[in-house]
Amino acid sequence: MDKNAIKQALIKLERHHIDEAEMKYEDFLMGNLLDREEIVDQDDQSHHRQSIEVSDQLEHQAHVHIEHLEALNNISFEATAVVKPGAIVSVNGRCMIIAVPKSPFTIDGRHFMGISVNAPIYRQLEGKKAGDTFEFNNKKFTIEVVN
């Protein structure tokens, strides 16, 4: 498993998410600007205030992805025998990348899920090795591979 290729794929995926979030933000702003040449009533102002809240949420999403990209760039994806940031861990047949939260995705035909060091399951995984077991949400898990 080429961990550098996986890291580069994650970075590419995160850049895509940033571009997507920024486009949604810009599209939303363009579609919700008040026309100052028209009469603006209280209903228009109320909708505008609501649209500001939505635009703030969209802007926040872009910033979160930018933070994820910075984190990915700063994490070492060197081979490791213990679970830590940058490790790829196979647990009960599922591959997790300890880096940033990421919905399930596929790289070179393999399915992965990204988890951050803030994820509750990471607290159970941290520092463990292949062959170790742990319990999470009343289920027993076995770490099959750490790379």
JSON list of C-alpha atoms in Angstrom, two decimals:
[
{"chain": "A", "resi": 1, "resn": "MET", "atom": "CA", "xyz": [0.00, 0.00, 0.00]},
{"chain": "A", "resi": 2, "resn": "ASP", "atom": "CA", "xyz": [1.52, 3.31, -1.12]},
{"chain": "A", "resi": 3, "resn": "LYS", "atom": "CA", "xyz": [0.68, 5.63, 1.75]},
{"chain": "A", "resi": 4, "resn": "ASN", "atom": "CA", "xyz": [2.07, 8.67, -0.09]},
{"chain": "A", "resi": 5, "resn": "ALA", "atom": "CA", "xyz": [-0.33, 8.01, -2.98]},
{"chain": "A", "resi": 6, "resn": "ILE", "atom": "CA", "xyz": [-3.17, 7.74, -0.46]},
{"chain": "A", "resi": 7, "resn": "LYS", "atom": "CA", "xyz": [-2.11, 11.01, 1.17]},
{"chain": "A", "resi": 8, "resn": "GLN", "atom": "CA", "xyz": [-2.00, 12.73, -2.24]},
{"chain": "A", "resi": 9, "resn": "ALA", "atom": "CA", "xyz": [-5.45, 11.33, -3.08]},
{"chain": "A", "resi": 10, "resn": "LEU", "atom": "CA", "xyz": [-6.80, 12.69, 0.22]},
{"chain": "A", "resi": 11, "resn": "ILE", "atom": "CA", "xyz": [-5.26, 16.09, -0.51]},
{"chain": "A", "resi": 12, "resn": "LYS", "atom": "CA", "xyz": [-6.81, 16.09, -3.98]},
{"chain": "A", "resi": 13, "resn": "LEU", "atom": "CA", "xyz": [-10.18, 15.11, -2.50]},
{"chain": "A", "resi": 14, "resn": "GLU", "atom": "CA", "xyz": [-9.95, 17.89, 0.09]},
{"chain": "A", "resi": 15, "resn": "ARG", "atom": "CA", "xyz": [-9.05, 20.47, -2.59]},
{"chain": "A", "resi": 16, "resn": "HIS", "atom": "CA", "xyz": [-12.10, 19.34, -4.52]},
{"chain": "A", "resi": 17, "resn": "HIS", "atom": "CA", "xyz": [-14.25, 19.86, -1.41]},
{"chain": "A", "resi": 18, "resn": "ILE", "atom": "CA", "xyz": [-12.78, 23.34, -0.98]},
{"chain": "A", "resi": 19, "resn": "ASP", "atom": "CA", "xyz": [-13.51, 24.28, -4.60]},
{"chain": "A", "resi": 20, "resn": "GLU", "atom": "CA", "xyz": [-17.03, 22.88, -4.29]},
{"chain": "A", "resi": 21, "resn": "ALA", "atom": "CA", "xyz": [-17.72, 24.74, -1.03]},
{"chain": "A", "resi": 22, "resn": "GLU", "atom": "CA", "xyz": [-16.39, 28.01, -2.45]},
{"chain": "A", "resi": 23, "resn": "MET", "atom": "CA", "xyz": [-18.52, 27.66, -5.60]},
{"chain": "A", "resi": 24, "resn": "LYS", "atom": "CA", "xyz": [-21.64, 26.97, -3.52]},
{"chain": "A", "resi": 25, "resn": "TYR", "atom": "CA", "xyz": [-20.84, 30.01, -1.38]},
{"chain": "A", "resi": 26, "resn": "GLU", "atom": "CA", "xyz": [-20.33, 32.29, -4.39]},
{"chain": "A", "resi": 27, "resn": "ASP", "atom": "CA", "xyz": [-23.43, 30.97, -6.17]},
{"chain": "A", "resi": 28, "resn": "PHE", "atom": "CA", "xyz": [-25.49, 31.48, -3.04]},
{"chain": "A", "resi": 29, "resn": "LEU", "atom": "CA", "xyz": [-24.25, 35.05, -2.61]},
{"chain": "A", "resi": 30, "resn": "MET", "atom": "CA", "xyz": [-24.94, 35.94, -6.23]},
{"chain": "A", "resi": 31, "resn": "GLY", "atom": "CA", "xyz": [-28.48, 34.60, -5.99]},
{"chain": "A", "resi": 32, "resn": "ASN", "atom": "CA", "xyz": [-29.29, 36.38, -2.72]},
{"chain": "A", "resi": 33, "resn": "LEU", "atom": "CA", "xyz": [-28.06, 39.92, -3.16]},
{"chain": "A", "resi": 34, "resn": "LEU", "atom": "CA", "xyz": [-30.67, 42.58, -2.52]},
{"chain": "A", "resi": 35, "resn": "ASP", "atom": "CA", "xyz": [-31.27, 44.90, -5.46]},
{"chain": "A", "resi": 36, "resn": "ARG", "atom": "CA", "xyz": [-30.91, 48.39, -3.97]},
{"chain": "A", "resi": 37, "resn": "GLU", "atom": "CA", "xyz": [-32.79, 49.88, -6.92]},
{"chain": "A", "resi": 38, "resn": "GLU", "atom": "CA", "xyz": [-35.95, 48.01, -5.92]},
{"chain": "A", "resi": 39, "resn": "ILE", "atom": "CA", "xyz": [-38.14, 48.71, -2.92]},
{"chain": "A", "resi": 40, "resn": "VAL", "atom": "CA", "xyz": [-37.06, 46.48, -0.03]},
{"chain": "A", "resi": 41, "resn": "ASP", "atom": "CA", "xyz": [-39.78, 45.59, 2.45]},
{"chain": "A", "resi": 42, "resn": "GLN", "atom": "CA", "xyz": [-39.52, 43.89, 5.85]},
{"chain": "A", "resi": 43, "resn": "ASP", "atom": "CA", "xyz": [-40.11, 40.46, 4.31]},
{"chain": "A", "resi": 44, "resn": "ASP", "atom": "CA", "xyz": [-37.18, 40.99, 1.93]},
{"chain": "A", "resi": 45, "resn": "GLN", "atom": "CA", "xyz": [-35.00, 42.07, 4.84]},
{"chain": "A", "resi": 46, "resn": "SER", "atom": "CA", "xyz": [-36.02, 39.02, 6.86]},
{"chain": "A", "resi": 47, "resn": "HIS", "atom": "CA", "xyz": [-35.12, 36.70, 3.98]},
{"chain": "A", "resi": 48, "resn": "HIS", "atom": "CA", "xyz": [-31.84, 38.55, 3.57]},
{"chain": "A", "resi": 49, "resn": "ARG", "atom": "CA", "xyz": [-30.97, 38.02, 7.26]},
{"chain": "A", "resi": 50, "resn": "GLN", "atom": "CA", "xyz": [-31.73, 34.32, 6.89]},
{"chain": "A", "resi": 51, "resn": "SER", "atom": "CA", "xyz": [-29.59, 34.16, 3.76]},
{"chain": "A", "resi": 52, "resn": "ILE", "atom": "CA", "xyz": [-26.71, 35.74, 5.70]},
{"chain": "A", "resi": 53, "resn": "GLU", "atom": "CA", "xyz": [-26.92, 32.86, 8.20]},
{"chain": "A", "resi": 54, "resn": "VAL", "atom": "CA", "xyz": [-26.84, 30.33, 5.36]},
{"chain": "A", "resi": 55, "resn": "SER", "atom": "CA", "xyz": [-23.91, 32.11, 3.69]},
{"chain": "A", "resi": 56, "resn": "ASP", "atom": "CA", "xyz": [-22.03, 32.06, 7.01]},
{"chain": "A", "resi": 57, "resn": "GLN", "atom": "CA", "xyz": [-22.58, 28.30, 7.21]},
{"chain": "A", "resi": 58, "resn": "LEU", "atom": "CA", "xyz": [-21.36, 27.82, 3.64]},
{"chain": "A", "resi": 59, "resn": "GLU", "atom": "CA", "xyz": [-18.30, 29.96, 4.34]},
{"chain": "A", "resi": 60, "resn": "HIS", "atom": "CA", "xyz": [-17.63, 27.93, 7.49]},
{"chain": "A", "resi": 61, "resn": "GLN", "atom": "CA", "xyz": [-17.69, 24.70, 5.44]},
{"chain": "A", "resi": 62, "resn": "ALA", "atom": "CA", "xyz": [-15.01, 26.08, 3.13]},
{"chain": "A", "resi": 63, "resn": "HIS", "atom": "CA", "xyz": [-12.85, 27.03, 6.13]},
{"chain": "A", "resi": 64, "resn": "VAL", "atom": "CA", "xyz": [-13.25, 23.56, 7.66]},
{"chain": "A", "resi": 65, "resn": "HIS", "atom": "CA", "xyz": [-11.99, 21.97, 4.44]},
{"chain": "A", "resi": 66, "resn": "ILE", "atom": "CA", "xyz": [-9.06, 24.40, 4.35]},
{"chain": "A", "resi": 67, "resn": "GLU", "atom": "CA", "xyz": [-8.18, 23.35, 7.91]},
{"chain": "A", "resi": 68, "resn": "HIS", "atom": "CA", "xyz": [-8.41, 19.69, 6.85]},
{"chain": "A", "resi": 69, "resn": "LEU", "atom": "CA", "xyz": [-6.06, 20.35, 3.93]},
{"chain": "A", "resi": 70, "resn": "GLU", "atom": "CA", "xyz": [-3.53, 22.01, 6.25]},
{"chain": "A", "resi": 71, "resn": "ALA", "atom": "CA", "xyz": [-3.78, 19.06, 8.65]},
{"chain": "A", "resi": 72, "resn": "LEU", "atom": "CA", "xyz": [-3.22, 16.56, 5.83]},
{"chain": "A", "resi": 73, "resn": "ASN", "atom": "CA", "xyz": [-0.16, 18.46, 4.67]},
{"chain": "A", "resi": 74, "resn": "ASN", "atom": "CA", "xyz": [1.27, 18.40, 8.20]},
{"chain": "A", "resi": 75, "resn": "ILE", "atom": "CA", "xyz": [0.63, 14.73, 9.04]},
{"chain": "A", "resi": 76, "resn": "SER", "atom": "CA", "xyz": [3.37, 12.22, 8.37]},
{"chain": "A", "resi": 77, "resn": "PHE", "atom": "CA", "xyz": [2.11, 9.20, 6.50]},
{"chain": "A", "resi": 78, "resn": "GLU", "atom": "CA", "xyz": [5.27, 7.19, 7.26]},
{"chain": "A", "resi": 79, "resn": "ALA", "atom": "CA", "xyz": [4.83, 3.48, 7.95]},
{"chain": "A", "resi": 80, "resn": "THR", "atom": "CA", "xyz": [4.01, 2.78, 11.58]},
{"chain": "A", "resi": 81, "resn": "ALA", "atom": "CA", "xyz": [3.27, -0.20, 13.80]},
{"chain": "A", "resi": 82, "resn": "VAL", "atom": "CA", "xyz": [1.06, 1.75, 16.23]},
{"chain": "A", "resi": 83, "resn": "VAL", "atom": "CA", "xyz": [-2.14, 3.70, 15.66]},
{"chain": "A", "resi": 84, "resn": "LYS", "atom": "CA", "xyz": [-1.37, 7.41, 15.44]},
{"chain": "A", "resi": 85, "resn": "PRO", "atom": "CA", "xyz": [-2.08, 10.27, 13.01]},
{"chain": "A", "resi": 86, "resn": "GLY", "atom": "CA", "xyz": [-1.17, 9.17, 9.49]},
{"chain": "A", "resi": 87, "resn": "ALA", "atom": "CA", "xyz": [-1.75, 5.48, 10.22]},
{"chain": "A", "resi": 88, "resn": "ILE", "atom": "CA", "xyz": [-3.95, 3.33, 8.08]},
{"chain": "A", "resi": 89, "resn": "VAL", "atom": "CA", "xyz": [-5.77, 0.86, 10.28]},
{"chain": "A", "resi": 90, "resn": "SER", "atom": "CA", "xyz": [-7.82, -2.18, 9.31]},
{"chain": "A", "resi": 91, "resn": "VAL", "atom": "CA", "xyz": [-10.42, -2.94, 11.98]},
{"chain": "A", "resi": 92, "resn": "ASN", "atom": "CA", "xyz": [-12.97, -5.73, 11.51]},
{"chain": "A", "resi": 93, "resn": "GLY", "atom": "CA", "xyz": [-12.45, -5.51, 7.75]},
{"chain": "A", "resi": 94, "resn": "ARG", "atom": "CA", "xyz": [-12.79, -1.71, 7.52]},
{"chain": "A", "resi": 95, "resn": "CYS", "atom": "CA", "xyz": [-9.90, 0.56, 6.58]},
{"chain": "A", "resi": 96, "resn": "MET", "atom": "CA", "xyz": [-9.60, 3.83, 8.47]},
{"chain": "A", "resi": 97, "resn": "ILE", "atom": "CA", "xyz": [-7.13, 6.60, 7.84]},
{"chain": "A", "resi": 98, "resn": "ILE", "atom": "CA", "xyz": [-6.24, 8.55, 10.96]},
{"chain": "A", "resi": 99, "resn": "ALA", "atom": "CA", "xyz": [-6.11, 12.09, 9.65]},
{"chain": "A", "resi": 100, "resn": "VAL", "atom": "CA", "xyz": [-9.28, 14.12, 9.09]},
{"chain": "A", "resi": 101, "resn": "PRO", "atom": "CA", "xyz": [-12.95, 13.14, 9.18]},
{"chain": "A", "resi": 102, "resn": "LYS", "atom": "CA", "xyz": [-14.00, 11.88, 5.77]},
{"chain": "A", "resi": 103, "resn": "SER", "atom": "CA", "xyz": [-17.08, 9.98, 4.65]},
{"chain": "A", "resi": 104, "resn": "PRO", "atom": "CA", "xyz": [-16.34, 6.62, 3.07]},
{"chain": "A", "resi": 105, "resn": "PHE", "atom": "CA", "xyz": [-14.36, 6.98, -0.17]},
{"chain": "A", "resi": 106, "resn": "THR", "atom": "CA", "xyz": [-12.48, 4.72, -2.58]},
{"chain": "A", "resi": 107, "resn": "ILE", "atom": "CA", "xyz": [-8.85, 4.93, -3.70]},
{"chain": "A", "resi": 108, "resn": "ASP", "atom": "CA", "xyz": [-7.54, 2.39, -6.21]},
{"chain": "A", "resi": 109, "resn": "GLY", "atom": "CA", "xyz": [-10.49, 0.11, -5.56]},
{"chain": "A", "resi": 110, "resn": "ARG", "atom": "CA", "xyz": [-10.04, 0.09, -1.76]},
{"chain": "A", "resi": 111, "resn": "HIS", "atom": "CA", "xyz": [-12.64, 1.57, 0.54]},
{"chain": "A", "resi": 112, "resn": "PHE", "atom": "CA", "xyz": [-11.52, 3.94, 3.31]},
{"chain": "A", "resi": 113, "resn": "MET", "atom": "CA", "xyz": [-13.01, 6.17, 5.93]},
{"chain": "A", "resi": 114, "resn": "GLY", "atom": "CA", "xyz": [-11.15, 9.11, 7.43]},
{"chain": "A", "resi": 115, "resn": "ILE", "atom": "CA", "xyz": [-11.28, 9.74, 11.15]},
{"chain": "A", "resi": 116, "resn": "SER", "atom": "CA", "xyz": [-9.73, 12.52, 13.15]},
{"chain": "A", "resi": 117, "resn": "VAL", "atom": "CA", "xyz": [-7.90, 12.31, 16.44]},
{"chain": "A", "resi": 118, "resn": "ASN", "atom": "CA", "xyz": [-11.00, 13.93, 17.96]},
{"chain": "A", "resi": 119, "resn": "ALA", "atom": "CA", "xyz": [-13.25, 11.01, 16.95]},
{"chain": "A", "resi": 120, "resn": "PRO", "atom": "CA", "xyz": [-14.43, 8.97, 19.95]},
{"chain": "A", "resi": 121, "resn": "ILE", "atom": "CA", "xyz": [-13.23, 5.72, 18.37]},
{"chain": "A", "resi": 122, "resn": "TYR", "atom": "CA", "xyz": [-9.72, 7.14, 18.00]},
{"chain": "A", "resi": 123, "resn": "ARG", "atom": "CA", "xyz": [-9.41, 7.28, 21.80]},
{"chain": "A", "resi": 124, "resn": "GLN", "atom": "CA", "xyz": [-9.86, 3.50, 21.78]},
{"chain": "A", "resi": 125, "resn": "LEU", "atom": "CA", "xyz": [-7.43, 2.99, 18.88]},
{"chain": "A", "resi": 126, "resn": "GLU", "atom": "CA", "xyz": [-4.60, 5.32, 19.86]},
{"chain": "A", "resi": 127, "resn": "GLY", "atom": "CA", "xyz": [-1.31, 3.55, 20.52]},
{"chain": "A", "resi": 128, "resn": "LYS", "atom": "CA", "xyz": [-2.66, 0.08, 19.77]},
{"chain": "A", "resi": 129, "resn": "LYS", "atom": "CA", "xyz": [-1.01, -2.45, 17.42]},
{"chain": "A", "resi": 130, "resn": "ALA", "atom": "CA", "xyz": [-2.16, -5.17, 15.03]},
{"chain": "A", "resi": 131, "resn": "GLY", "atom": "CA", "xyz": [-3.76, -7.99, 17.01]},
{"chain": "A", "resi": 132, "resn": "ASP", "atom": "CA", "xyz": [-4.99, -5.71, 19.82]},
{"chain": "A", "resi": 133, "resn": "THR", "atom": "CA", "xyz": [-8.70, -5.67, 20.63]},
{"chain": "A", "resi": 134, "resn": "PHE", "atom": "CA", "xyz": [-10.93, -2.99, 22.07]},
{"chain": "A", "resi": 135, "resn": "GLU", "atom": "CA", "xyz": [-14.58, -2.32, 22.76]},
{"chain": "A", "resi": 136, "resn": "PHE", "atom": "CA", "xyz": [-16.51, 0.61, 21.34]},
{"chain": "A", "resi": 137, "resn": "ASN", "atom": "CA", "xyz": [-20.27, 1.20, 21.61]},
{"chain": "A", "resi": 138, "resn": "ASN", "atom": "CA", "xyz": [-20.66, -2.22, 23.22]},
{"chain": "A", "resi": 139, "resn": "LYS", "atom": "CA", "xyz": [-19.05, -3.98, 20.24]},
{"chain": "A", "resi": 140, "resn": "LYS", "atom": "CA", "xyz": [-15.74, -5.82, 20.21]},
{"chain": "A", "resi": 141, "resn": "PHE", "atom": "CA", "xyz": [-13.18, -4.88, 17.55]},
{"chain": "A", "resi": 142, "resn": "THR", "atom": "CA", "xyz": [-9.89, -6.40, 16.50]},
{"chain": "A", "resi": 143, "resn": "ILE", "atom": "CA", "xyz": [-7.13, -4.41, 14.84]},
{"chain": "A", "resi": 144, "resn": "GLU", "atom": "CA", "xyz": [-6.00, -6.50, 11.89]},
{"chain": "A", "resi": 145, "resn": "VAL", "atom": "CA", "xyz": [-3.36, -4.27, 10.32]},
{"chain": "A", "resi": 146, "resn": "VAL", "atom": "CA", "xyz": [-1.62, -1.01, 11.20]},
{"chain": "A", "resi": 147, "resn": "ASN", "atom": "CA", "xyz": [0.45, 0.63, 8.51]}
]
